[in-house]
């Protein structure tokens, strides 16, 4: 028997939706019938991503320009969602930034900015999202972490710490919100072909590919497919999990 994911009538919010994993996720959710709000800080790039979704699905996503380094941004995002949709069923915390550097070189400002965007903003959005989801009897939250959070990685002291904290927030939220019908899970991507790794030189990228059992980088759509599954009723008994999408990568 074939199964098709149908998210008709549901509202989804995707942060970091301008490109890569976020853009692919927003597209797949829209294809499944969800009303999607997309968040990004670069308005022209965000609008281009929204236009692409409209061209493919016939539905223009709700565009929200916001910079998650601003502590006030999550509140503004949710005011926009409430004004547009009056509800929320799916929250995808995908926004994130890398912070390369060896221990001893990180400034306090760099550490705080990394935590603010990768962890704190997601926690704020989860709290706000929970309030909306409780009104409708449940929902699904999916947080994008990283295999660096579970395995560690040289040169990613701040980033790995921030993403590891997001795992702790996910598991705690899953326990607390479960009785309200709200599931909270994490996706941990490995080496994915996105702009985030575009700056790596060819030698480094090839070395990392050789650490992967499948011997290739993943695609944004391969990560987005798991997000779609976790957003749907197909994963109705999956809660508080960290699922790697890394082709079996050893760091």
mmCIF file of N, CA and C in Angstrom, residues 10-93:
data_model
loop_
_atom_site.group_PDB
_atom_site.id
_atom_site.type_symbol
_atom_site.label_atom_id
_atom_site.label_comp_id
_atom_site.label_asym_id
_atom_site.label_seq_id
_atom_site.Cartn_x
_atom_site.Cartn_y
_atom_site.Cartn_z
ATOM 1 N N UNK A 10 -2.953 22.502 7.527
ATOM 2 C CA UNK A 10 -1.979 22.758 8.596
ATOM 3 C C UNK A 10 -1.087 23.950 8.236
ATOM 4 N N UNK A 11 -0.635 24.617 9.269
ATOM 5 C CA UNK A 11 0.224 25.792 9.108
ATOM 6 C C UNK A 11 1.628 25.456 9.598
ATOM 7 N N UNK A 12 2.615 25.766 8.767
ATOM 8 C CA UNK A 12 4.013 25.480 9.103
ATOM 9 C C UNK A 12 4.835 26.765 9.091
ATOM 10 N N UNK A 13 5.774 26.834 10.005
ATOM 11 C CA UNK A 13 6.724 27.953 10.071
ATOM 12 C C UNK A 13 8.124 27.382 9.926
ATOM 13 N N UNK A 14 8.892 27.908 8.975
ATOM 14 C CA UNK A 14 10.251 27.422 8.712
ATOM 15 C C UNK A 14 11.221 28.589 8.789
ATOM 16 N N UNK A 15 12.190 28.517 9.711
ATOM 17 C CA UNK A 15 13.214 29.560 9.785
ATOM 18 C C UNK A 15 14.427 29.145 8.940
ATOM 19 N N UNK A 16 15.227 30.133 8.583
ATOM 20 C CA UNK A 16 16.380 29.844 7.731
ATOM 21 C C UNK A 16 15.949 29.281 6.389
ATOM 22 N N UNK A 17 14.887 29.861 5.826
ATOM 23 C CA UNK A 17 14.243 29.285 4.640
ATOM 24 C C UNK A 17 14.720 29.890 3.330
ATOM 25 N N UNK A 18 15.790 30.668 3.352
ATOM 26 C CA UNK A 18 16.213 31.330 2.127
ATOM 27 C C UNK A 18 16.906 30.394 1.145
ATOM 28 N N UNK A 19 17.551 29.359 1.674
ATOM 29 C CA UNK A 19 18.328 28.478 0.795
ATOM 30 C C UNK A 19 18.560 27.145 1.490
ATOM 31 N N UNK A 20 19.198 26.221 0.781
ATOM 32 C CA UNK A 20 19.629 24.972 1.375
ATOM 33 C C UNK A 20 18.511 24.152 1.994
ATOM 34 N N UNK A 21 18.783 23.617 3.191
ATOM 35 C CA UNK A 21 17.832 22.732 3.863
ATOM 36 C C UNK A 21 16.508 23.440 4.134
ATOM 37 N N UNK A 22 16.555 24.679 4.577
ATOM 38 C CA UNK A 22 15.328 25.409 4.893
ATOM 39 C C UNK A 22 14.446 25.617 3.681
ATOM 40 N N UNK A 23 15.036 26.012 2.552
ATOM 41 C CA UNK A 23 14.260 26.232 1.331
ATOM 42 C C UNK A 23 13.659 24.923 0.832
ATOM 43 N N UNK A 24 14.432 23.841 0.885
ATOM 44 C CA UNK A 24 13.919 22.537 0.456
ATOM 45 C C UNK A 24 12.792 22.061 1.367
ATOM 46 N N UNK A 25 12.942 22.307 2.664
ATOM 47 C CA UNK A 25 11.908 21.917 3.625
ATOM 48 C C UNK A 25 10.613 22.671 3.374
ATOM 49 N N UNK A 26 10.714 23.979 3.196
ATOM 50 C CA UNK A 26 9.521 24.784 2.945
ATOM 51 C C UNK A 26 8.807 24.316 1.678
ATOM 52 N N UNK A 27 9.581 23.981 0.652
ATOM 53 C CA UNK A 27 8.988 23.510 -0.596
ATOM 54 C C UNK A 27 8.248 22.189 -0.416
ATOM 55 N N UNK A 28 8.869 21.228 0.273
ATOM 56 C CA UNK A 28 8.217 19.933 0.469
ATOM 57 C C UNK A 28 6.963 20.055 1.331
ATOM 58 N N UNK A 29 7.005 20.902 2.353
ATOM 59 C CA UNK A 29 5.820 21.107 3.190
ATOM 60 C C UNK A 29 4.683 21.717 2.375
ATOM 61 N N UNK A 30 5.031 22.681 1.517
ATOM 62 C CA UNK A 30 4.020 23.302 0.664
ATOM 63 C C UNK A 30 3.462 22.305 -0.343
ATOM 64 N N UNK A 31 4.326 21.466 -0.909
ATOM 65 C CA UNK A 31 3.863 20.432 -1.839
ATOM 66 C C UNK A 31 2.885 19.481 -1.167
ATOM 67 N N UNK A 32 3.090 19.247 0.129
ATOM 68 C CA UNK A 32 2.199 18.342 0.875
ATOM 69 C C UNK A 32 0.901 19.017 1.289
ATOM 70 N N UNK A 33 0.763 20.305 0.958
ATOM 71 C CA UNK A 33 -0.496 20.992 1.218
ATOM 72 C C UNK A 33 -0.507 21.965 2.369
ATOM 73 N N UNK A 34 0.599 22.092 3.099
ATOM 74 C CA UNK A 34 0.641 23.004 4.244
ATOM 75 C C UNK A 34 0.663 24.463 3.795
ATOM 76 N N UNK A 35 0.106 25.318 4.634
ATOM 77 C CA UNK A 35 0.265 26.762 4.462
ATOM 78 C C UNK A 35 1.577 27.126 5.158
ATOM 79 N N UNK A 36 2.537 27.627 4.406
ATOM 80 C CA UNK A 36 3.887 27.791 4.931
ATOM 81 C C UNK A 36 4.246 29.259 5.108
ATOM 82 N N UNK A 37 4.786 29.571 6.284
ATOM 83 C CA UNK A 37 5.415 30.868 6.530
ATOM 84 C C UNK A 37 6.918 30.655 6.522
ATOM 85 N N UNK A 38 7.629 31.456 5.735
ATOM 86 C CA UNK A 38 9.082 31.311 5.619
ATOM 87 C C UNK A 38 9.769 32.518 6.241
ATOM 88 N N UNK A 39 10.852 32.244 6.978
ATOM 89 C CA UNK A 39 11.569 33.294 7.694
ATOM 90 C C UNK A 39 13.014 33.356 7.212
ATOM 91 N N UNK A 40 13.504 34.574 6.984
ATOM 92 C CA UNK A 40 14.895 34.776 6.613
ATOM 93 C C UNK A 40 15.263 36.236 6.798
ATOM 94 N N UNK A 41 16.543 36.518 6.835
ATOM 95 C CA UNK A 41 16.954 37.906 7.080
ATOM 96 C C UNK A 41 17.308 38.653 5.802
ATOM 97 N N UNK A 42 17.441 37.942 4.688
ATOM 98 C CA UNK A 42 17.769 38.567 3.406
ATOM 99 C C UNK A 42 16.505 38.594 2.558
ATOM 100 N N UNK A 43 15.814 39.718 2.541
ATOM 101 C CA UNK A 43 14.499 39.806 1.909
ATOM 102 C C UNK A 43 14.506 39.385 0.433
ATOM 103 N N UNK A 44 15.419 39.885 -0.403
ATOM 104 C CA UNK A 44 15.382 39.485 -1.820
ATOM 105 C C UNK A 44 15.570 37.977 -2.016
ATOM 106 N N UNK A 45 16.487 37.366 -1.267
ATOM 107 C CA UNK A 45 16.731 35.930 -1.402
ATOM 108 C C UNK A 45 15.538 35.150 -0.874
ATOM 109 N N UNK A 46 14.962 35.622 0.226
ATOM 110 C CA UNK A 46 13.788 34.968 0.808
ATOM 111 C C UNK A 46 12.611 35.043 -0.161
ATOM 112 N N UNK A 47 12.412 36.204 -0.769
ATOM 113 C CA UNK A 47 11.311 36.359 -1.715
ATOM 114 C C UNK A 47 11.504 35.457 -2.929
ATOM 115 N N UNK A 48 12.768 35.314 -3.367
ATOM 116 C CA UNK A 48 13.055 34.429 -4.502
ATOM 117 C C UNK A 48 12.702 32.984 -4.162
ATOM 118 N N UNK A 49 13.020 32.567 -2.928
ATOM 119 C CA UNK A 49 12.677 31.208 -2.490
ATOM 120 C C UNK A 49 11.162 31.032 -2.434
ATOM 121 N N UNK A 50 10.462 32.059 -1.965
ATOM 122 C CA UNK A 50 8.999 32.004 -1.897
ATOM 123 C C UNK A 50 8.390 31.951 -3.299
ATOM 124 N N UNK A 51 8.942 32.727 -4.208
ATOM 125 C CA UNK A 51 8.446 32.733 -5.587
ATOM 126 C C UNK A 51 8.632 31.363 -6.238
ATOM 127 N N UNK A 52 9.751 30.706 -5.941
ATOM 128 C CA UNK A 52 9.993 29.368 -6.476
ATOM 129 C C UNK A 52 8.924 28.396 -5.993
ATOM 130 N N UNK A 53 8.590 28.491 -4.705
ATOM 131 C CA UNK A 53 7.547 27.621 -4.159
ATOM 132 C C UNK A 53 6.207 27.894 -4.840
ATOM 133 N N UNK A 54 5.899 29.163 -5.057
ATOM 134 C CA UNK A 54 4.645 29.506 -5.731
ATOM 135 C C UNK A 54 4.627 28.961 -7.157
ATOM 136 N N UNK A 55 5.737 29.059 -7.865
ATOM 137 C CA UNK A 55 5.804 28.567 -9.239
ATOM 138 C C UNK A 55 5.551 27.065 -9.321
ATOM 139 N N UNK A 56 5.994 26.344 -8.274
ATOM 140 C CA UNK A 56 5.871 24.885 -8.284
ATOM 141 C C UNK A 56 4.528 24.425 -7.734
ATOM 142 N N UNK A 57 4.054 25.087 -6.682
ATOM 143 C CA UNK A 57 2.837 24.618 -5.992
ATOM 144 C C UNK A 57 1.598 25.443 -6.295
ATOM 145 N N UNK A 58 1.799 26.648 -6.816
ATOM 146 C CA UNK A 58 0.658 27.532 -7.055
ATOM 147 C C UNK A 58 0.243 28.331 -5.840
ATOM 148 N N UNK A 59 0.969 28.163 -4.725
ATOM 149 C CA UNK A 59 0.645 28.888 -3.497
ATOM 150 C C UNK A 59 1.865 29.689 -3.042
ATOM 151 N N UNK A 60 1.661 30.988 -2.820
ATOM 152 C CA UNK A 60 2.757 31.838 -2.360
ATOM 153 C C UNK A 60 2.873 31.763 -0.846
ATOM 154 N N UNK A 61 4.040 31.374 -0.320
ATOM 155 C CA UNK A 61 4.215 31.323 1.139
ATOM 156 C C UNK A 61 4.118 32.711 1.771
ATOM 157 N N UNK A 62 3.808 32.713 3.033
ATOM 158 C CA UNK A 62 3.806 33.938 3.826
ATOM 159 C C UNK A 62 5.259 34.278 4.153
ATOM 160 N N UNK A 63 5.729 35.431 3.714
ATOM 161 C CA UNK A 63 7.129 35.816 3.863
ATOM 162 C C UNK A 63 7.311 36.697 5.099
ATOM 163 N N UNK A 64 8.238 36.299 5.977
ATOM 164 C CA UNK A 64 8.528 37.061 7.191
ATOM 165 C C UNK A 64 10.018 37.377 7.229
ATOM 166 N N UNK A 65 10.363 38.620 7.060
ATOM 167 C CA UNK A 65 11.762 39.037 7.147
ATOM 168 C C UNK A 65 12.133 39.263 8.612
ATOM 169 N N UNK A 66 13.152 38.556 9.088
ATOM 170 C CA UNK A 66 13.557 38.692 10.490
ATOM 171 C C UNK A 66 14.992 38.231 10.653
ATOM 172 N N UNK A 67 15.703 38.885 11.547
ATOM 173 C CA UNK A 67 17.084 38.530 11.879
ATOM 174 C C UNK A 67 17.088 37.933 13.278
ATOM 175 N N UNK A 68 17.364 36.637 13.365
ATOM 176 C CA UNK A 68 17.267 35.949 14.652
ATOM 177 C C UNK A 68 18.421 36.267 15.609
ATOM 178 N N UNK A 69 19.345 37.115 15.186
ATOM 179 C CA UNK A 69 20.335 37.611 16.143
ATOM 180 C C UNK A 69 19.724 38.694 17.031
ATOM 181 N N UNK A 70 18.543 39.163 16.658
ATOM 182 C CA UNK A 70 17.804 40.161 17.431
ATOM 183 C C UNK A 70 16.900 39.442 18.426
ATOM 184 N N UNK A 71 17.066 39.672 19.725
ATOM 185 C CA UNK A 71 16.239 38.986 20.735
ATOM 186 C C UNK A 71 14.742 39.239 20.585
ATOM 187 N N UNK A 72 14.365 40.329 19.907
ATOM 188 C CA UNK A 72 12.953 40.658 19.737
ATOM 189 C C UNK A 72 12.339 39.990 18.510
ATOM 190 N N UNK A 73 13.172 39.386 17.666
ATOM 191 C CA UNK A 73 12.673 38.815 16.416
ATOM 192 C C UNK A 73 11.651 37.694 16.608
ATOM 193 N N UNK A 74 11.873 36.735 17.527
ATOM 194 C CA UNK A 74 10.876 35.657 17.673
ATOM 195 C C UNK A 74 9.472 36.161 17.974
ATOM 196 N N UNK A 75 9.344 37.158 18.837
ATOM 197 C CA UNK A 75 8.016 37.706 19.137
ATOM 198 C C UNK A 75 7.391 38.312 17.889
ATOM 199 N N UNK A 76 8.199 39.041 17.117
ATOM 200 C CA UNK A 76 7.684 39.664 15.892
ATOM 201 C C UNK A 76 7.245 38.600 14.886
ATOM 202 N N UNK A 77 8.003 37.505 14.798
ATOM 203 C CA UNK A 77 7.658 36.409 13.889
ATOM 204 C C UNK A 77 6.305 35.819 14.259
ATOM 205 N N UNK A 78 6.093 35.581 15.531
ATOM 206 C CA UNK A 78 4.838 34.958 15.937
ATOM 207 C C UNK A 78 3.653 35.900 15.846
ATOM 208 N N UNK A 79 3.883 37.169 16.021
ATOM 209 C CA UNK A 79 2.792 38.122 15.794
ATOM 210 C C UNK A 79 2.359 38.069 14.328
ATOM 211 N N UNK A 80 3.336 37.933 13.440
ATOM 212 C CA UNK A 80 3.026 37.851 12.005
ATOM 213 C C UNK A 80 2.273 36.568 11.674
ATOM 214 N N UNK A 81 2.682 35.442 12.294
ATOM 215 C CA UNK A 81 2.003 34.164 12.050
ATOM 216 C C UNK A 81 0.564 34.209 12.553
ATOM 217 N N UNK A 82 0.369 34.758 13.736
ATOM 218 C CA UNK A 82 -0.981 34.852 14.304
ATOM 219 C C UNK A 82 -1.858 35.743 13.431
ATOM 220 N N UNK A 83 -1.306 36.859 12.979
ATOM 221 C CA UNK A 83 -2.078 37.774 12.135
ATOM 222 C C UNK A 83 -2.479 37.116 10.820
ATOM 223 N N UNK A 84 -1.588 36.287 10.280
ATOM 224 C CA UNK A 84 -1.838 35.663 8.977
ATOM 225 C C UNK A 84 -2.695 34.401 9.072
ATOM 226 N N UNK A 85 -2.381 33.535 10.080
ATOM 227 C CA UNK A 85 -2.989 32.199 10.099
ATOM 228 C C UNK A 85 -3.839 31.884 11.331
ATOM 229 N N UNK A 86 -3.589 32.597 12.426
ATOM 230 C CA UNK A 86 -4.313 32.356 13.689
ATOM 231 C C UNK A 86 -3.972 31.007 14.339
ATOM 232 N N UNK A 87 -3.027 30.246 13.792
ATOM 233 C CA UNK A 87 -2.691 28.946 14.357
ATOM 234 C C UNK A 87 -1.295 28.538 13.899
ATOM 235 N N UNK A 88 -0.761 27.465 14.514
ATOM 236 C CA UNK A 88 0.501 26.870 14.081
ATOM 237 C C UNK A 88 0.459 25.380 14.395
ATOM 238 N N UNK A 89 0.814 24.572 13.404
ATOM 239 C CA UNK A 89 0.822 23.123 13.570
ATOM 240 C C UNK A 89 2.217 22.527 13.466
ATOM 241 N N UNK A 90 3.095 23.194 12.718
ATOM 242 C CA UNK A 90 4.442 22.666 12.460
ATOM 243 C C UNK A 90 5.455 23.797 12.619
ATOM 244 N N UNK A 91 6.446 23.582 13.453
ATOM 245 C CA UNK A 91 7.532 24.546 13.628
ATOM 246 C C UNK A 91 8.846 23.879 13.258
ATOM 247 N N UNK A 92 9.563 24.473 12.309
ATOM 248 C CA UNK A 92 10.864 23.959 11.901
ATOM 249 C C UNK A 92 11.918 25.012 12.218
ATOM 250 N N UNK A 93 12.697 24.762 13.272
ATOM 251 C CA UNK A 93 13.791 25.660 13.647
ATOM 252 C C UNK A 93 15.039 25.235 12.881
#
